[in-house]
Amino acid sequence: MIVLLLAACATVQARTVAIDVGHFDEEPGTTSARGRVELEFNRELALEIESAARGRGLGSMLIGADGRMTLLSHRITAAKGADFFLSVHHDSAQPQFLQAWKYEGVPRLFSDQFAGYSLFVSRKNPRRGPSLACASAIGAELRRAGFAPSLYHADPIPGESKPFADRVNGVHYYDNLVVLRSARVPAVLLEAGVIVNREEETRMLSADTRRRIAAAVADGLDRCMPGRIR
Ligand SMILES: [Zn+2]
């Protein structure tokens, strides 16, 4: 009986996801076409992913939601005990593609040239294989839900050139990204959508889109993480 209980606990523990809210108050990431900072998009989506993950029987811990986690190394420390690290971000484009416009009278920058989600893994993460397996599973579920990979991060230009790990599912290698490289567990970074794209920003602001992305991400994690109990 005790053995069975321990086995059950081990199974549950093997399915805890650390959901990292990318950026912090002083450096809130990119600014959307209409002037909203990335941190706010990241926080809203991370909360939705947490809820979807719990709904599928996964354990979760939310990291950096208060906007005060300034050091990347603290995020890794805070994820201690988790079995997977997912960093949640929203995307921009290289500066040469940004154009000026005004929104509500305020000068802003946008690029409608790029759209879609991207996933990143590091070959320097000690759990490279499971990282890629989960990134591919998340990408496959996002595609099934009607989202398309952005693909432009593989373009051979300065700032991009991130080779495909799984082109079909929109997964790139980004070996030196600190949170991916430093995590002791399988780790994936999600760029959920391009918020300098005016149309995509509007989509990303909708609660329905957020729920659909979160459901796809949670389905992918549920599928790829070991110890599935249902
Ligand atoms: Zn970011």
Short mmCIF file of C-alpha atoms and ligand atoms in Angstrom, two decimals:
data_model
loop_
_atom_site.label_atom_id
_atom_site.label_comp_id
_atom_site.label_asym_id
_atom_site.label_seq_id
_atom_site.Cartn_x
_atom_site.Cartn_y
_atom_site.Cartn_z
CA MET A 1 0.00 0.00 0.00
CA ILE A 2 2.76 2.42 0.99
CA VAL A 3 4.67 1.45 -2.12
CA LEU A 4 1.61 2.14 -4.25
CA LEU A 5 1.09 5.54 -2.62
CA LEU A 6 4.71 6.49 -3.19
CA ALA A 7 4.45 5.43 -6.80
CA ALA A 8 1.33 7.55 -7.25
CA CYS A 9 3.04 10.57 -5.67
CA ALA A 10 6.05 10.13 -7.91
CA THR A 11 3.77 10.10 -10.93
CA VAL A 12 2.03 13.30 -9.89
CA GLN A 13 5.33 15.01 -9.08
CA ALA A 14 6.67 14.14 -12.52
CA ARG A 15 4.07 16.41 -14.11
CA THR A 16 4.68 19.82 -12.59
CA VAL A 17 5.24 22.68 -15.01
CA ALA A 18 6.99 25.92 -14.09
CA ILE A 19 5.30 28.66 -16.13
CA ASP A 20 7.60 31.63 -16.41
CA VAL A 21 6.18 35.11 -17.13
CA GLY A 22 8.80 36.62 -19.43
CA HIS A 23 10.36 39.99 -18.40
CA PHE A 24 9.80 42.26 -15.39
CA ASP A 25 8.52 45.74 -14.55
CA GLU A 26 11.73 47.70 -15.25
CA GLU A 27 12.41 45.82 -18.51
CA PRO A 28 8.97 44.75 -19.71
CA GLY A 29 10.07 43.39 -23.11
CA THR A 30 8.87 44.61 -26.47
CA THR A 31 6.15 47.22 -26.94
CA SER A 32 3.13 46.32 -29.05
CA ALA A 33 1.97 48.25 -32.11
CA ARG A 34 -0.50 50.10 -29.86
CA GLY A 35 1.89 50.71 -26.98
CA ARG A 36 1.14 47.88 -24.54
CA VAL A 37 4.18 46.22 -22.98
CA GLU A 38 4.93 42.54 -23.57
CA LEU A 39 5.01 41.75 -19.84
CA GLU A 40 1.25 42.34 -19.63
CA PHE A 41 0.54 39.98 -22.53
CA ASN A 42 2.89 37.38 -21.02
CA ARG A 43 1.25 37.54 -17.60
CA GLU A 44 -2.27 37.13 -18.94
CA LEU A 45 -1.35 34.20 -21.14
CA ALA A 46 0.74 32.50 -18.44
CA LEU A 47 -2.24 32.62 -16.05
CA GLU A 48 -4.45 31.09 -18.72
CA ILE A 49 -1.88 28.36 -19.43
CA GLU A 50 -1.66 27.61 -15.72
CA SER A 51 -5.40 27.20 -15.52
CA ALA A 52 -5.47 24.96 -18.61
CA ALA A 53 -2.58 22.86 -17.29
CA ARG A 54 -4.32 22.33 -13.96
CA GLY A 55 -7.48 21.40 -15.80
CA ARG A 56 -5.54 18.54 -17.39
CA GLY A 57 -4.18 17.26 -14.09
CA LEU A 58 -0.75 18.85 -14.36
CA GLY A 59 0.88 20.52 -11.39
CA SER A 60 2.01 24.09 -11.93
CA MET A 61 4.01 26.91 -10.46
CA LEU A 62 3.87 30.46 -11.79
CA ILE A 63 7.16 32.37 -11.89
CA GLY A 64 7.67 36.13 -12.17
CA ALA A 65 3.97 37.05 -12.23
CA ASP A 66 4.52 39.99 -9.82
CA GLY A 67 6.91 41.67 -12.30
CA ARG A 68 9.68 41.82 -9.74
CA MET A 69 11.91 38.93 -10.76
CA THR A 70 14.83 40.83 -12.25
CA LEU A 71 17.42 38.04 -12.38
CA LEU A 72 17.06 35.15 -14.79
CA SER A 73 18.98 32.92 -12.39
CA HIS A 74 16.25 33.47 -9.78
CA ARG A 75 13.69 32.11 -12.20
CA ILE A 76 15.65 28.90 -12.47
CA THR A 77 15.94 28.70 -8.68
CA ALA A 78 12.23 29.39 -8.27
CA ALA A 79 11.45 26.51 -10.62
CA LYS A 80 13.10 24.00 -8.27
CA GLY A 81 10.83 21.01 -7.92
CA ALA A 82 9.22 21.47 -11.33
CA ASP A 83 9.67 18.87 -14.06
CA PHE A 84 9.36 21.23 -16.98
CA PHE A 85 10.14 24.90 -17.60
CA LEU A 86 7.98 26.91 -19.99
CA SER A 87 8.85 30.55 -20.58
CA VAL A 88 5.99 32.64 -22.00
CA HIS A 89 6.74 35.57 -24.33
CA HIS A 90 5.30 37.63 -27.18
CA ASP A 91 7.29 38.53 -30.25
CA SER A 92 8.66 41.54 -32.11
CA ALA A 93 10.63 41.95 -35.33
CA GLN A 94 14.12 43.21 -36.14
CA PRO A 95 14.37 47.05 -36.02
CA GLN A 96 14.82 47.47 -39.79
CA PHE A 97 11.32 46.07 -40.37
CA LEU A 98 9.54 48.43 -37.98
CA GLN A 99 7.56 51.37 -39.38
CA ALA A 100 6.21 54.47 -37.67
CA TRP A 101 2.51 55.20 -37.17
CA LYS A 102 0.37 56.95 -34.63
CA TYR A 103 -2.14 55.26 -32.39
CA GLU A 104 -4.44 57.52 -30.39
CA GLY A 105 -2.14 60.39 -31.28
CA VAL A 106 1.01 58.72 -29.90
CA PRO A 107 3.89 57.74 -32.23
CA ARG A 108 4.35 53.95 -32.24
CA LEU A 109 6.26 51.30 -34.19
CA PHE A 110 4.72 48.34 -36.01
CA SER A 111 5.45 45.66 -38.60
CA ASP A 112 2.60 43.81 -40.28
CA GLN A 113 5.10 41.67 -42.18
CA PHE A 114 5.44 38.93 -39.55
CA ALA A 115 2.91 36.86 -37.67
CA GLY A 116 2.61 33.55 -35.86
CA TYR A 117 4.01 31.65 -32.91
CA SER A 118 7.56 30.35 -32.41
CA LEU A 119 9.05 27.82 -30.03
CA PHE A 120 12.69 27.64 -28.93
CA VAL A 121 14.86 24.99 -27.31
CA SER A 122 18.57 24.94 -26.42
CA ARG A 123 20.99 22.18 -27.39
CA LYS A 124 22.90 23.16 -24.23
CA ASN A 125 20.02 22.17 -21.96
CA PRO A 126 20.91 18.86 -20.26
CA ARG A 127 17.49 17.48 -21.27
CA ARG A 128 17.69 18.45 -24.91
CA GLY A 129 15.69 15.45 -26.23
CA PRO A 130 12.63 15.90 -23.98
CA SER A 131 12.80 19.68 -24.52
CA LEU A 132 12.47 19.23 -28.27
CA ALA A 133 9.81 16.53 -27.91
CA CYS A 134 7.65 18.88 -25.84
CA ALA A 135 8.26 21.88 -28.11
CA SER A 136 7.17 19.77 -31.08
CA ALA A 137 4.10 18.52 -29.21
CA ILE A 138 3.10 22.09 -28.26
CA GLY A 139 3.66 23.27 -31.84
CA ALA A 140 1.58 20.39 -33.21
CA GLU A 141 -1.30 21.26 -30.88
CA LEU A 142 -1.08 24.97 -31.76
CA ARG A 143 -1.28 24.06 -35.47
CA ARG A 144 -4.19 21.75 -34.80
CA ALA A 145 -5.93 24.69 -33.07
CA GLY A 146 -5.47 26.82 -36.21
CA PHE A 147 -2.32 28.78 -35.34
CA ALA A 148 0.64 29.00 -37.74
CA PRO A 149 4.37 29.12 -37.00
CA SER A 150 6.07 32.44 -37.81
CA LEU A 151 9.21 30.79 -39.33
CA TYR A 152 11.10 34.12 -39.71
CA HIS A 153 13.51 33.47 -36.86
CA ALA A 154 15.43 31.14 -39.19
CA ASP A 155 15.99 33.93 -41.74
CA PRO A 156 19.73 34.41 -42.41
CA ILE A 157 19.92 37.99 -41.09
CA PRO A 158 21.57 39.55 -38.01
CA GLY A 159 19.52 38.87 -34.88
CA GLU A 160 17.76 35.84 -36.38
CA SER A 161 19.51 32.84 -38.01
CA LYS A 162 18.03 30.46 -35.46
CA PRO A 163 18.07 27.07 -37.18
CA PHE A 164 15.00 24.90 -37.29
CA ALA A 165 14.81 22.03 -34.85
CA ASP A 166 11.36 21.10 -36.20
CA ARG A 167 10.28 23.34 -39.05
CA VAL A 168 6.78 21.90 -39.45
CA ASN A 169 5.91 22.68 -35.83
CA GLY A 170 7.77 26.01 -35.69
CA VAL A 171 10.58 24.97 -33.33
CA HIS A 172 14.02 26.63 -33.48
CA TYR A 173 17.31 26.09 -31.70
CA TYR A 174 18.35 29.05 -29.55
CA ASP A 175 21.27 27.49 -27.75
CA ASN A 176 22.45 30.39 -25.59
CA LEU A 177 19.12 31.66 -24.34
CA VAL A 178 19.85 31.77 -20.61
CA VAL A 179 16.66 30.29 -19.17
CA LEU A 180 16.70 27.42 -21.65
CA ARG A 181 20.40 26.68 -21.25
CA SER A 182 20.40 26.98 -17.45
CA ALA A 183 17.26 25.02 -16.64
CA ARG A 184 17.99 21.60 -15.16
CA VAL A 185 14.76 20.20 -16.53
CA PRO A 186 13.38 20.16 -20.11
CA ALA A 187 12.74 23.76 -21.13
CA VAL A 188 10.89 25.54 -23.93
CA LEU A 189 10.36 29.21 -24.71
CA LEU A 190 7.12 30.17 -26.42
CA GLU A 191 6.68 33.35 -28.44
CA ALA A 192 2.89 33.18 -28.64
CA GLY A 193 2.38 35.82 -31.33
CA VAL A 194 3.85 38.96 -32.90
CA ILE A 195 2.48 41.95 -31.02
CA VAL A 196 4.11 44.57 -33.27
CA ASN A 197 1.79 43.23 -35.98
CA ARG A 198 -1.36 45.34 -35.70
CA GLU A 199 -3.80 42.60 -36.60
CA GLU A 200 -2.08 39.95 -34.52
CA GLU A 201 -1.94 42.29 -31.54
CA THR A 202 -5.73 42.59 -31.70
CA ARG A 203 -6.03 38.81 -31.83
CA MET A 204 -3.66 38.38 -28.89
CA LEU A 205 -5.75 40.79 -26.83
CA SER A 206 -8.82 38.61 -27.15
CA ALA A 207 -9.65 36.31 -24.25
CA ASP A 208 -10.83 33.66 -26.71
CA THR A 209 -7.45 33.55 -28.48
CA ARG A 210 -5.68 33.35 -25.15
CA ARG A 211 -7.86 30.43 -24.08
CA ARG A 212 -7.26 28.60 -27.37
CA ILE A 213 -3.48 29.07 -27.15
CA ALA A 214 -3.46 28.00 -23.50
CA ALA A 215 -5.53 24.89 -24.26
CA ALA A 216 -3.17 23.90 -27.08
CA VAL A 217 -0.07 24.45 -24.93
CA ALA A 218 -1.55 22.42 -22.06
CA ASP A 219 -2.58 19.64 -24.45
CA GLY A 220 0.97 19.53 -25.82
CA LEU A 221 2.47 19.36 -22.33
CA ASP A 222 -0.03 16.73 -21.27
CA ARG A 223 0.95 14.65 -24.28
CA CYS A 224 4.74 14.99 -23.99
CA MET A 225 5.36 14.84 -20.25
CA PRO A 226 6.10 11.42 -18.80
CA GLY A 227 3.92 9.88 -16.13
CA ARG A 228 0.59 10.41 -17.78
CA ILE A 229 -1.94 9.02 -15.32
CA ARG A 230 -5.15 9.03 -17.34
ZN ZN B 1 10.07 38.50 -24.49
#
